[in-house]
CSV table of C-alpha atoms in Angstrom, one decimal:
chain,number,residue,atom,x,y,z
M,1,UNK,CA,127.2,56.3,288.4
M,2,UNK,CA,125.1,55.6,291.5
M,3,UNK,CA,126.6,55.3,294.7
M,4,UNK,CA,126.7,51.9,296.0
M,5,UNK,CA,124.8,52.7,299.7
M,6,UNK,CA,122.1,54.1,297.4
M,7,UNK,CA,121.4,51.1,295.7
M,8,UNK,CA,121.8,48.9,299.0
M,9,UNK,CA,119.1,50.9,300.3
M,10,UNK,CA,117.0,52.6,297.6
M,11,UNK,CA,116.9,49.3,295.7
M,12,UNK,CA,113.3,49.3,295.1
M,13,UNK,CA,113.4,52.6,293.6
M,14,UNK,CA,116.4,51.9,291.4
M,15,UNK,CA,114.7,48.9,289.9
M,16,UNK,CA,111.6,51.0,289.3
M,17,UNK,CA,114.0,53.1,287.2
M,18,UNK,CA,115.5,50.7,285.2
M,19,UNK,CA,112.1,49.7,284.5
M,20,UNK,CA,110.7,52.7,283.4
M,21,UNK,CA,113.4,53.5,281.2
M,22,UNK,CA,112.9,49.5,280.1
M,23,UNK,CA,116.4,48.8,281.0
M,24,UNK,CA,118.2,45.6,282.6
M,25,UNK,CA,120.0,46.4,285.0
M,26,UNK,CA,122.2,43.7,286.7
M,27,UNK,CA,121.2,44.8,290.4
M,28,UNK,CA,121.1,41.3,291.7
M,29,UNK,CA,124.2,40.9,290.4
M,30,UNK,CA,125.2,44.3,292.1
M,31,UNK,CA,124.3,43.3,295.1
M,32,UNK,CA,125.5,39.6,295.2
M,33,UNK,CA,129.4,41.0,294.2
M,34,UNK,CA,129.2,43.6,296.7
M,35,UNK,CA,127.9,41.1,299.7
M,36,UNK,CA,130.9,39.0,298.6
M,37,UNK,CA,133.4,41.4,298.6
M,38,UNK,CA,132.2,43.1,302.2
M,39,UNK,CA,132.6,39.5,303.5
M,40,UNK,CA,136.1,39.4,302.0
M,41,UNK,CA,136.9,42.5,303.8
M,42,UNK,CA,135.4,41.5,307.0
M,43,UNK,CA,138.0,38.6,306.6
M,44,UNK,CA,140.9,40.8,305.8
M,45,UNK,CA,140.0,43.0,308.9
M,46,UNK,CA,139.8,39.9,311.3
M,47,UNK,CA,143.1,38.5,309.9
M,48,UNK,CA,145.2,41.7,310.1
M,49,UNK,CA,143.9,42.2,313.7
M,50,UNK,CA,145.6,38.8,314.3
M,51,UNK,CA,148.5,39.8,312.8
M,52,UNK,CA,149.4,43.0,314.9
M,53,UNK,CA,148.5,41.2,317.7
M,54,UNK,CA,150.7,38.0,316.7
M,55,UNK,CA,153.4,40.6,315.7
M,56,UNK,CA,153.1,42.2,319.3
M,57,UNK,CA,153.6,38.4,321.1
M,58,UNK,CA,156.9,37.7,318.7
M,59,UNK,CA,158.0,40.9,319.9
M,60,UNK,CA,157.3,40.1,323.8
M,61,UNK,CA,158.7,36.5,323.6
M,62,UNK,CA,161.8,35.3,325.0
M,63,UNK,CA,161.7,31.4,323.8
M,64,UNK,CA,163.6,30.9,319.9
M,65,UNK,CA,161.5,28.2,319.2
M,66,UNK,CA,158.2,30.0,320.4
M,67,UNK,CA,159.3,33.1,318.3
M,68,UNK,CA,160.1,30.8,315.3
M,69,UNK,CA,156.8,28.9,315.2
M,70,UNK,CA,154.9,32.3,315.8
M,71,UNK,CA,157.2,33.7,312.8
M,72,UNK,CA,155.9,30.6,310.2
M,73,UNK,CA,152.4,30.9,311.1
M,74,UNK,CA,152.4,34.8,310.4
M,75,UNK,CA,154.0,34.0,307.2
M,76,UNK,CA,151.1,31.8,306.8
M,77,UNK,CA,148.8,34.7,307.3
M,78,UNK,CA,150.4,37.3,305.0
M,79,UNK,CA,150.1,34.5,301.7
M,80,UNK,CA,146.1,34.6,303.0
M,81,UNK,CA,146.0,38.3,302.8
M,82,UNK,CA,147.7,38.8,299.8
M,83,UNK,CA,145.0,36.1,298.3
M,84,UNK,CA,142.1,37.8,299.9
M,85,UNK,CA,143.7,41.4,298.8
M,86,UNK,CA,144.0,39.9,294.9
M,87,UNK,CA,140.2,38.3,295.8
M,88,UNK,CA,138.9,42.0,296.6
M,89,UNK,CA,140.6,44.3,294.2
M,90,UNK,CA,138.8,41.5,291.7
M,91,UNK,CA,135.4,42.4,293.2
M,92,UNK,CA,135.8,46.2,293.1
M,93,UNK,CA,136.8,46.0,289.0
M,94,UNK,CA,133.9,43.5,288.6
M,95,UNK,CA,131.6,46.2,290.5
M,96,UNK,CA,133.3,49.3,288.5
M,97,UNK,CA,131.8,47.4,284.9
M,98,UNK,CA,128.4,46.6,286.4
M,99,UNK,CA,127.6,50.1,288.4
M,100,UNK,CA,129.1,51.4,284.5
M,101,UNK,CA,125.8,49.6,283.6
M,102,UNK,CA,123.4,51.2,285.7
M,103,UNK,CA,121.1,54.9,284.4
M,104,UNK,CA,120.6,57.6,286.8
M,105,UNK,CA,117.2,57.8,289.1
M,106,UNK,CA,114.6,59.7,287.8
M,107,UNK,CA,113.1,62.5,288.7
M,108,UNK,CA,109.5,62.4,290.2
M,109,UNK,CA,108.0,64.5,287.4
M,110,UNK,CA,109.3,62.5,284.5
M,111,UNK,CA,106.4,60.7,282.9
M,112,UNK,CA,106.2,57.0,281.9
M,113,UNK,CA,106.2,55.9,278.6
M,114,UNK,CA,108.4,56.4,275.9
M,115,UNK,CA,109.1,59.0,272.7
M,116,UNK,CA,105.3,59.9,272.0
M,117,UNK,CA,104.6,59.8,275.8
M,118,UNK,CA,107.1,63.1,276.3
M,119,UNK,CA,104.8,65.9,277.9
M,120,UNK,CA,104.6,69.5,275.7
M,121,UNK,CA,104.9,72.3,278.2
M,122,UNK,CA,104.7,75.3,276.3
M,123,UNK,CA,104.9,76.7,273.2
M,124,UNK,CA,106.5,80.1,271.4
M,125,UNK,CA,106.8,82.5,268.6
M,126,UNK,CA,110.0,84.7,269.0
M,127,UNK,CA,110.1,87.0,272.0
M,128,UNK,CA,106.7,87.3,272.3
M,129,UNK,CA,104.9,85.2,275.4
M,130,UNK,CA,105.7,81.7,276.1
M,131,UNK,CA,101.7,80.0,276.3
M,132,UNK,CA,101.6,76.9,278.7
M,133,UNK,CA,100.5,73.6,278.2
M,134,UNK,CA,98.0,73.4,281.1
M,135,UNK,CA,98.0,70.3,281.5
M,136,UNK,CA,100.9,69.4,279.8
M,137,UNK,CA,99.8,67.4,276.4
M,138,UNK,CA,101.4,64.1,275.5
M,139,UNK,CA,103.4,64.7,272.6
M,140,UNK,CA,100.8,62.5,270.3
M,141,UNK,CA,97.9,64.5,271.3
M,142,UNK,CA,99.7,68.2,270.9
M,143,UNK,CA,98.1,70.1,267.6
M,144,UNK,CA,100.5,70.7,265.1
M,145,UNK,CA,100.7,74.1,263.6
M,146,UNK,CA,98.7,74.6,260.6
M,147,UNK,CA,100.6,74.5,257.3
M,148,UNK,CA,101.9,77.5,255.5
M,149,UNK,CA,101.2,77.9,251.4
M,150,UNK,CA,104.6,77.7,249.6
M,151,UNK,CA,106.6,76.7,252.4
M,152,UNK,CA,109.8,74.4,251.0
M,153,UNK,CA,111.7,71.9,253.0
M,154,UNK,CA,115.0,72.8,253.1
M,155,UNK,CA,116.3,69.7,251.0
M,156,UNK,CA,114.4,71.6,248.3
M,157,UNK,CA,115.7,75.3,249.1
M,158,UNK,CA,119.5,74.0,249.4
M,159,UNK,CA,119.4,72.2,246.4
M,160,UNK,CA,117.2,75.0,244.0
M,161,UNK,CA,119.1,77.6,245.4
M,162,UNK,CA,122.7,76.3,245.0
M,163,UNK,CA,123.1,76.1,249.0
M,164,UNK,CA,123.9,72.7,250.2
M,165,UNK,CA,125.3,70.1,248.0
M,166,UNK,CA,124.0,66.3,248.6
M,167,UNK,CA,125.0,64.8,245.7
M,168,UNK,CA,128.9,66.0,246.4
M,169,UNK,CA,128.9,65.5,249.8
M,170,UNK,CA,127.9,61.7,249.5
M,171,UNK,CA,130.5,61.1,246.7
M,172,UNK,CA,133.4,62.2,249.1
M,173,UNK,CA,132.5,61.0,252.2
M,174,UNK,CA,129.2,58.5,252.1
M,175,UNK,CA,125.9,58.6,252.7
M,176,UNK,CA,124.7,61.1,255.6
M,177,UNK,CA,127.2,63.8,254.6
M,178,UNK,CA,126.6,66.9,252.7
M,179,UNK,CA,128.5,70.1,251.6
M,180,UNK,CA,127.5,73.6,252.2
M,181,UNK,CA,128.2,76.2,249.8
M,182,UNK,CA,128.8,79.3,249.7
M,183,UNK,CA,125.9,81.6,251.3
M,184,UNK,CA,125.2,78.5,253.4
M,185,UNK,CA,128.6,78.0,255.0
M,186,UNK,CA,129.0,81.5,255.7
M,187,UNK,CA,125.7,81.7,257.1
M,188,UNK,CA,126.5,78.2,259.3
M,189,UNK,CA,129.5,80.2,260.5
M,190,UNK,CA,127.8,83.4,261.7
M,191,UNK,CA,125.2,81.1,263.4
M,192,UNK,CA,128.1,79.5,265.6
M,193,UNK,CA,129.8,82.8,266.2
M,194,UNK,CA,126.9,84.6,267.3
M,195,UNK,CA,125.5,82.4,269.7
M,196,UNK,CA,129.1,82.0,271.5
M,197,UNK,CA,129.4,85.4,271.3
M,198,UNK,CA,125.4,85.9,273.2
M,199,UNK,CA,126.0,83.4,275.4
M,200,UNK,CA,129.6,85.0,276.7
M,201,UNK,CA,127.5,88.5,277.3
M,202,UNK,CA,125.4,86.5,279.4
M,203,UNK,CA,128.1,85.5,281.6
M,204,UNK,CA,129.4,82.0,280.3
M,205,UNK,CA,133.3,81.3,279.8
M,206,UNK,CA,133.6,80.4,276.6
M,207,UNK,CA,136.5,77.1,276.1
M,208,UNK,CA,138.1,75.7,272.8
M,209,UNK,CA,138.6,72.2,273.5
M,210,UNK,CA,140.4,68.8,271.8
M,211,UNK,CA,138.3,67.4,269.3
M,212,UNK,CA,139.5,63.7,270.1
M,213,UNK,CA,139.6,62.5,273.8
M,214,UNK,CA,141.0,59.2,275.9
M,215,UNK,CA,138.3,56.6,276.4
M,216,UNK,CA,137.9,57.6,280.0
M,217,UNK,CA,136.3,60.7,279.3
M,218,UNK,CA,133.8,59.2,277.5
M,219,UNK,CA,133.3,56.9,280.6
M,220,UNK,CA,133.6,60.4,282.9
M,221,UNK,CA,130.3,61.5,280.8
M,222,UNK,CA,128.2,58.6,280.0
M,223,UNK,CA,129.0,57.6,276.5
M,224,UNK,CA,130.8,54.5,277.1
M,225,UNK,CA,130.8,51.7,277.9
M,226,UNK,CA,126.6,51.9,276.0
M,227,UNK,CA,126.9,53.7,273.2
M,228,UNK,CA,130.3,52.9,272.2
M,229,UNK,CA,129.2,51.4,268.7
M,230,UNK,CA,128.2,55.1,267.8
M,231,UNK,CA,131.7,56.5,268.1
M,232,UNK,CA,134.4,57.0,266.1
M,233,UNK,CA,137.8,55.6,267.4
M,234,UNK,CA,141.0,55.7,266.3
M,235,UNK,CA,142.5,52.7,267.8
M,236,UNK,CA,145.8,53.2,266.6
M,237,UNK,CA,146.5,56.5,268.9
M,238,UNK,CA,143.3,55.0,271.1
M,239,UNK,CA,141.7,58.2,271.1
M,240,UNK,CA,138.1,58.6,270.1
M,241,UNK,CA,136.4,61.5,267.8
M,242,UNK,CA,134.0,63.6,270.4
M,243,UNK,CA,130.3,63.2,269.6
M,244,UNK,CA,129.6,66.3,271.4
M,245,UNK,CA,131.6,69.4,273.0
M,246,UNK,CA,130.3,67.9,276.4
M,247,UNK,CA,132.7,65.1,276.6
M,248,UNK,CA,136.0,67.3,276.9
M,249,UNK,CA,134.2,70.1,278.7
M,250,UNK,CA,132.7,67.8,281.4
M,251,UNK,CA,136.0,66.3,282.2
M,252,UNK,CA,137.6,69.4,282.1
M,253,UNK,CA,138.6,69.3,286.1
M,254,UNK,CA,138.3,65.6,286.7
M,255,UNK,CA,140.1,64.1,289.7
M,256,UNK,CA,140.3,67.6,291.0
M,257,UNK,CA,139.0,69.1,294.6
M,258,UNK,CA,137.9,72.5,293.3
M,259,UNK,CA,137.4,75.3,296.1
M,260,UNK,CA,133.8,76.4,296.8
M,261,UNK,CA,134.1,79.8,295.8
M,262,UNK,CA,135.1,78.0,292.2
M,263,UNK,CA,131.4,77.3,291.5
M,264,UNK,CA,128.9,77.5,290.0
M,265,UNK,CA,131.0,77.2,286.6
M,266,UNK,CA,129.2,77.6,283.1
M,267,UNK,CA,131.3,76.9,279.9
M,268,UNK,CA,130.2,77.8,276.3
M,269,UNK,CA,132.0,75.4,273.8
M,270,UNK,CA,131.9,75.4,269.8
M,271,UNK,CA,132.6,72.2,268.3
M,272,UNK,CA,132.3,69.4,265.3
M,273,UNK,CA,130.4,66.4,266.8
M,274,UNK,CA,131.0,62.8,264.8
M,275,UNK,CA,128.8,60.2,265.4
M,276,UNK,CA,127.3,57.2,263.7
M,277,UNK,CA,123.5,57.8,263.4
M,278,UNK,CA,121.9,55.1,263.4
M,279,UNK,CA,118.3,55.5,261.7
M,280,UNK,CA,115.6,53.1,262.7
M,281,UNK,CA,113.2,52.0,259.7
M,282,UNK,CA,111.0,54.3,258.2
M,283,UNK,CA,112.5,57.5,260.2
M,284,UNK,CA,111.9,60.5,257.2
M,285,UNK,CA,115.9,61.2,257.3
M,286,UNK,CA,115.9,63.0,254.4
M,287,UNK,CA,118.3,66.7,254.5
M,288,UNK,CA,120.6,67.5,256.9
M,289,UNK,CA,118.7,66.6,260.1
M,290,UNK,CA,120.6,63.8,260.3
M,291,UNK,CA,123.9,63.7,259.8
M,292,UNK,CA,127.3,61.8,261.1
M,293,UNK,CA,129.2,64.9,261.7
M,294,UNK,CA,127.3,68.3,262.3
M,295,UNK,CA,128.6,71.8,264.3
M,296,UNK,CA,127.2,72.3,267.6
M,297,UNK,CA,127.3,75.0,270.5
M,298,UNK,CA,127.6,73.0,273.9
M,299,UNK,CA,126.4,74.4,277.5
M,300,UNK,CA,128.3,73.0,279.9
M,301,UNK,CA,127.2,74.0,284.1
M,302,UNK,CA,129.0,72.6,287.4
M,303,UNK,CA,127.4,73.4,290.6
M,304,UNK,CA,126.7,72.4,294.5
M,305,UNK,CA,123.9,70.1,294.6
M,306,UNK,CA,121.7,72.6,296.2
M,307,UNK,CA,121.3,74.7,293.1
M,308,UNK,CA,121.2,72.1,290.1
M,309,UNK,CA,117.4,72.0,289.6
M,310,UNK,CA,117.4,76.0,289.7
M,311,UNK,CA,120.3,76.2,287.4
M,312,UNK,CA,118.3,73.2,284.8
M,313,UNK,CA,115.6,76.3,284.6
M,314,UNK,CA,118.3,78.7,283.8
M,315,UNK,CA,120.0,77.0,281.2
M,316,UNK,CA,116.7,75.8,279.9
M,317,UNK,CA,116.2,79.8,279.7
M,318,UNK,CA,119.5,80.0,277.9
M,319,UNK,CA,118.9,77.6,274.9
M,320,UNK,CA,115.2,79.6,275.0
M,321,UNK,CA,116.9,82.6,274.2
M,322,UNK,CA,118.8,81.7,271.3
M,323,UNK,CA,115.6,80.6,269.7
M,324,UNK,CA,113.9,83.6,270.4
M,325,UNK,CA,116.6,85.9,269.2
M,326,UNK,CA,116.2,83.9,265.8
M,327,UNK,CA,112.4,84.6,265.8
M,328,UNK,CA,111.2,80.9,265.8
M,329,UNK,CA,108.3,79.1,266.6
M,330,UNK,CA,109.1,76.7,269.6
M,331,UNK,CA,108.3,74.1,272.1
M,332,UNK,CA,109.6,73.0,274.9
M,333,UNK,CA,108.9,69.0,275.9
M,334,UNK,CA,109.6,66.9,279.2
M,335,UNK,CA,111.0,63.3,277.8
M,336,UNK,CA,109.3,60.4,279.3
M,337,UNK,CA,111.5,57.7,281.3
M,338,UNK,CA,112.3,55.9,278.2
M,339,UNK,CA,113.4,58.6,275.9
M,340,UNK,CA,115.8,60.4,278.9
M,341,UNK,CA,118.9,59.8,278.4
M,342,UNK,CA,121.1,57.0,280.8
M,343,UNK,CA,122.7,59.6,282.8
M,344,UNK,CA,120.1,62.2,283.0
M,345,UNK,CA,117.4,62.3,285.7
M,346,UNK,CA,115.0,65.1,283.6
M,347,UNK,CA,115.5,66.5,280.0
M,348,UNK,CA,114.0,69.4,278.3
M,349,UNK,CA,114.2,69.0,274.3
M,350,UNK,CA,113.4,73.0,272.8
M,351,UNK,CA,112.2,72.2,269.3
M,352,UNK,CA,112.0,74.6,266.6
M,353,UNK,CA,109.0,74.5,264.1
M,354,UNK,CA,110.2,73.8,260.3
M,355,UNK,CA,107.7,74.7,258.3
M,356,UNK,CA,108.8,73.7,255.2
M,357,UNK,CA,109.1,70.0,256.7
M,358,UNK,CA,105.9,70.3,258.9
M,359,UNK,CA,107.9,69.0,261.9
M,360,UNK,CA,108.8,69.5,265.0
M,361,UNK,CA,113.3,69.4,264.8
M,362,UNK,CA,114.9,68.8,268.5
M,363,UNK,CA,117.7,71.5,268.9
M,364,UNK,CA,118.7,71.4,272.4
M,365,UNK,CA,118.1,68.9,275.4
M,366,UNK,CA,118.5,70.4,278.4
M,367,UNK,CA,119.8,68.1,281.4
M,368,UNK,CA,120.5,67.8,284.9
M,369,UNK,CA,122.6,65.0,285.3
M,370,UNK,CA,122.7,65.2,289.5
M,371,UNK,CA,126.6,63.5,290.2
M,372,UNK,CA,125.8,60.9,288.0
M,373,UNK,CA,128.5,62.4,285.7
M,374,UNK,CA,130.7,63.7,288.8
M,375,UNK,CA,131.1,60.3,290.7
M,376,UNK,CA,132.6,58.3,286.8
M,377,UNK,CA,134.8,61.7,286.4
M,378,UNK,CA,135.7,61.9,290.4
M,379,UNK,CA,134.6,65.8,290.0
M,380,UNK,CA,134.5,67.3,293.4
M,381,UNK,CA,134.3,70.4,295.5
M,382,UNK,CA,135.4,71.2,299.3
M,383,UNK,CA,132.2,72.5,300.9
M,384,UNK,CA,131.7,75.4,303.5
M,385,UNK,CA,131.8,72.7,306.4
M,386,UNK,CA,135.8,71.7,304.8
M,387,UNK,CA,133.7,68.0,303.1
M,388,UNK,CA,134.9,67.0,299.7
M,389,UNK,CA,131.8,66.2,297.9
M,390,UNK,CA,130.6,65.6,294.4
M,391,UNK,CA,129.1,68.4,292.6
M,392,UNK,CA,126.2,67.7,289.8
M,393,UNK,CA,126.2,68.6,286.5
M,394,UNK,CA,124.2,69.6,283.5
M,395,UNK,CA,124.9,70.5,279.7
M,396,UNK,CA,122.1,71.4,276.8
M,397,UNK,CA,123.1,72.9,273.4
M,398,UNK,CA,122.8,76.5,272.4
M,399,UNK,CA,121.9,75.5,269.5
M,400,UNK,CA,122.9,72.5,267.8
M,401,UNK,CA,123.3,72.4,264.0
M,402,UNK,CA,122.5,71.7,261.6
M,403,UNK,CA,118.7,71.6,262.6
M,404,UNK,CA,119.0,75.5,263.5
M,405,UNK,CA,119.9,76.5,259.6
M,406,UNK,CA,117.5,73.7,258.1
M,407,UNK,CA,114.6,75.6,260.2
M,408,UNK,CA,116.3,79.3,259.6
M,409,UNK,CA,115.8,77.9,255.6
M,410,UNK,CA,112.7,77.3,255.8
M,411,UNK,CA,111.4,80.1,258.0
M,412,UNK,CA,112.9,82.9,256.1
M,413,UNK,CA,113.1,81.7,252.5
M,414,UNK,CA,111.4,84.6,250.2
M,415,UNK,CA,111.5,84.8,246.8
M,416,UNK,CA,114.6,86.6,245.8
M,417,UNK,CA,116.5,84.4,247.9
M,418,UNK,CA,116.6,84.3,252.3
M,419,UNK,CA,116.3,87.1,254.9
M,420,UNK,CA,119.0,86.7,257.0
M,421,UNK,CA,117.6,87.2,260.4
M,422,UNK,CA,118.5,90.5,262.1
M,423,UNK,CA,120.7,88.9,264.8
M,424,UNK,CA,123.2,87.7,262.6
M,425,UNK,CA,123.4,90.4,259.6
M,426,UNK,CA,126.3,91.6,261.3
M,427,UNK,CA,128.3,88.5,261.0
M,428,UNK,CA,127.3,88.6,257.0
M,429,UNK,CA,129.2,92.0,256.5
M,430,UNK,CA,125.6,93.5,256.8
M,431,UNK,CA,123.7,91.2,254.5
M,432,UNK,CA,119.7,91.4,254.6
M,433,UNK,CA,119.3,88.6,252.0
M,434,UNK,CA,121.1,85.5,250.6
M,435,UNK,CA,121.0,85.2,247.0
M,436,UNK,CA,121.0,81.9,245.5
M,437,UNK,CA,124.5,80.8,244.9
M,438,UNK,CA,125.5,79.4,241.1
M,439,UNK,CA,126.6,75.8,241.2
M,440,UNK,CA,130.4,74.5,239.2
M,441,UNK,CA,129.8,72.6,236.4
M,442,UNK,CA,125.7,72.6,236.1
């Protein structure tokens, strides 16, 4: 949420970034509800500065009568307040919903333009060094890497090889659901443990947190009121199903005043995320790229002000590593205005390389958030000086799934079956290879 002085006196640069994102924003409208309610307050000022001074000449007054007529009119005066008080708690829920409407600024290095106008950085293989993008390349004008003879996409692997189950998968639950089997879940599994497991050695707290969450923690971190038609609620408890690990962790010490020596704070979280994906026409969907409910490892950082675009670079570093660890080929891309998220000011999306696929799959977006998040969630730290300010924010994946195993498929399918990558042979009981797995009832 922005401030409201910021948008009284930034509001040329808040328009510009509601138009970059090619958003409406109701700023007039802002504006107009919040001149309206500072008059209303100007009134209720005046009027209660008549009061205590009408309340000090019925207390110096020696006439009945005089007393009596100065008693009416004050009664007079209190039905007026209580009108103007109703009048201005109206205002401040009317500007609640509309600031609710309103993205975060922008930082200056965001590009314009929208999904094919994101900027490539740098690319990767592994741990080997990370080659820049000098200048950075438009997403439509970066080379793709060249194709690799025999390659499957990992629709084809999981089904040949007895790995992930479409056909079952949409017959229990729908379209967009799948089942993995055997190998595959186990190897799912290991992926989820070991990067909570590298990421705690690096120094993150790792939290289990409720899968379902109140409505206002989805307001504390940006989903609602927008994207509500992409959740899943139950509205009989009125709780709604988390589409990422983010949700609970951000709100995690709403409405508190934490102590300075508290932060910085970075959480590592494992969770399901459910969410309806909505796929525009003639997106290639096909596998498990897509899905309504997928596994996900959520980075989660709260920090002063001061440090958030240093601690963006670290986290970006974080997701970086994961990738690395697993030996993939990579990119990292700056989203244009119109692809960044409402609350974010800059994203990073890593993408891994499928080669199977030929594509480019998004598997973490790396955000700083500024107190865009803090201000809806009223998350706040006491300063050296003794202020109580907000802090800022930022989250990216490490990694999500299922993405991560559809690449992994692909990258290291051979033959006799897939190398398990070294990283995560210990969480298969020592496993090098995963055989294909024999399918009931085929």
């Amino acid at each position: 949420m922005l401030p409201l002085r910021l948008i009284r006196e930034q509001t040329d640069e808040v328009r510009s970034a509601c138009a970059l994102r090619g958003v409406e924003a109701p700023i007039d409208e802002i504006l107009e509800v919040d001149r309206a309610r500072r008059a209303l307050l100007t009134e209720v000022e005046g009027m209660r500065a008549e009061r205590n001074q009408a309340g000090r000449a019925i207390g110096a007054t020696r006439d009945p009568d005089e007393r009596q007529r100065l008693i009416d009119a004050q009664r007079q005066v209190a039905s007026r307040l209580d009108e103007l008080d109703a009048a201005v708690r109206e205002r401040d829920e009317e500007l609640q919903r509309l600031l609710l409407e309103l993205p975060n600024l922008l930082h200056a290095s965001v590009p314009e333009g929208g999904e094919e106008a994101g900027q490539v950085l740098f690319e990767g293989i592994g741990a080997g060094e990370r080659i820049p993008t000098d200048p950075p390349l438009p997403v439509s004008a970066a080379p793709r890497p060249a194709s690799e003879e025999g390659r499957r996409p990992h629709w084809e692997i999981g089904e040949a090889r007895g790995l992930i189950d479409f056909e079952r998968g949409t017959k229990i639950s729908g379209s967009r659901f799948y089942v993995l089997r055997g190998a595959a879940a186990r190897l799912q599994r290991a992926l989820i443990g070991w990067m909570l497991d590298l990421h705690r050695e690096r120094g993150w707290d790792e939290v289990y947190v409720p899968f379902v969450v109140r409505e206002e923690m989805l307001v504390g971190s940006g989903q609602l009121p927008k994207f509500g038609d992409n959740l899943y609620r139950d509205h009989e408890d009125d709780v709604w199903l988390i589409p990422t690990a983010e949700v609970p962790v951000t709100n995690l010490y709403r409405d508190e005043i934490l102590p300075l020596d508290a932060l910085p704070i970075h959480h590592v979280a494992y969770s399901p995320c459910f969410r309806r994906e909505r796929m525009s026409a003639g997106r290639d969907v096909r596998g498990i790229k897509r899905g309504h409910q997928f596994d996900k490892v959520e980075l989660v950082k709260f920090c002063e002000p001061e440090r958030s675009w240093d601690e963006l670079e670290t986290l970006l570093d974080e997701a970086l590593e994961v990738v690395r660890q697993l030996g993939f080929r990579y990119r990292v891309v700056r989203l244009a205005a119109g692809d960044v998220g409402a609350a974010s000011a800059l994203t990073y999306d890593v993408e891994v390389w499928a080669p199977g696929a030929e594509e480019w799959l998004e598997v973490s977006s790396c955000s700083n958030f500024l107190d865009y998040q803090a201000r809806r969630a009223s998350l706040r730290y006491r300063d050296a000086e003794g202020r109580v300010r907000h802090m800022h924010t930022l989250n990216g994946s490490g990694l999500a799934l299922p993405r991560t195993l559809a690449a992994l498929l692909e990258q290291y399918e051979r033959p006799d079956g897939i190398e398990v990558p070294e990283v995560l042979r210990p969480y298969l009981g020592g496993a090098a290879l995963i055989e294909d797995e024999p399918q009931p009832g085929s």
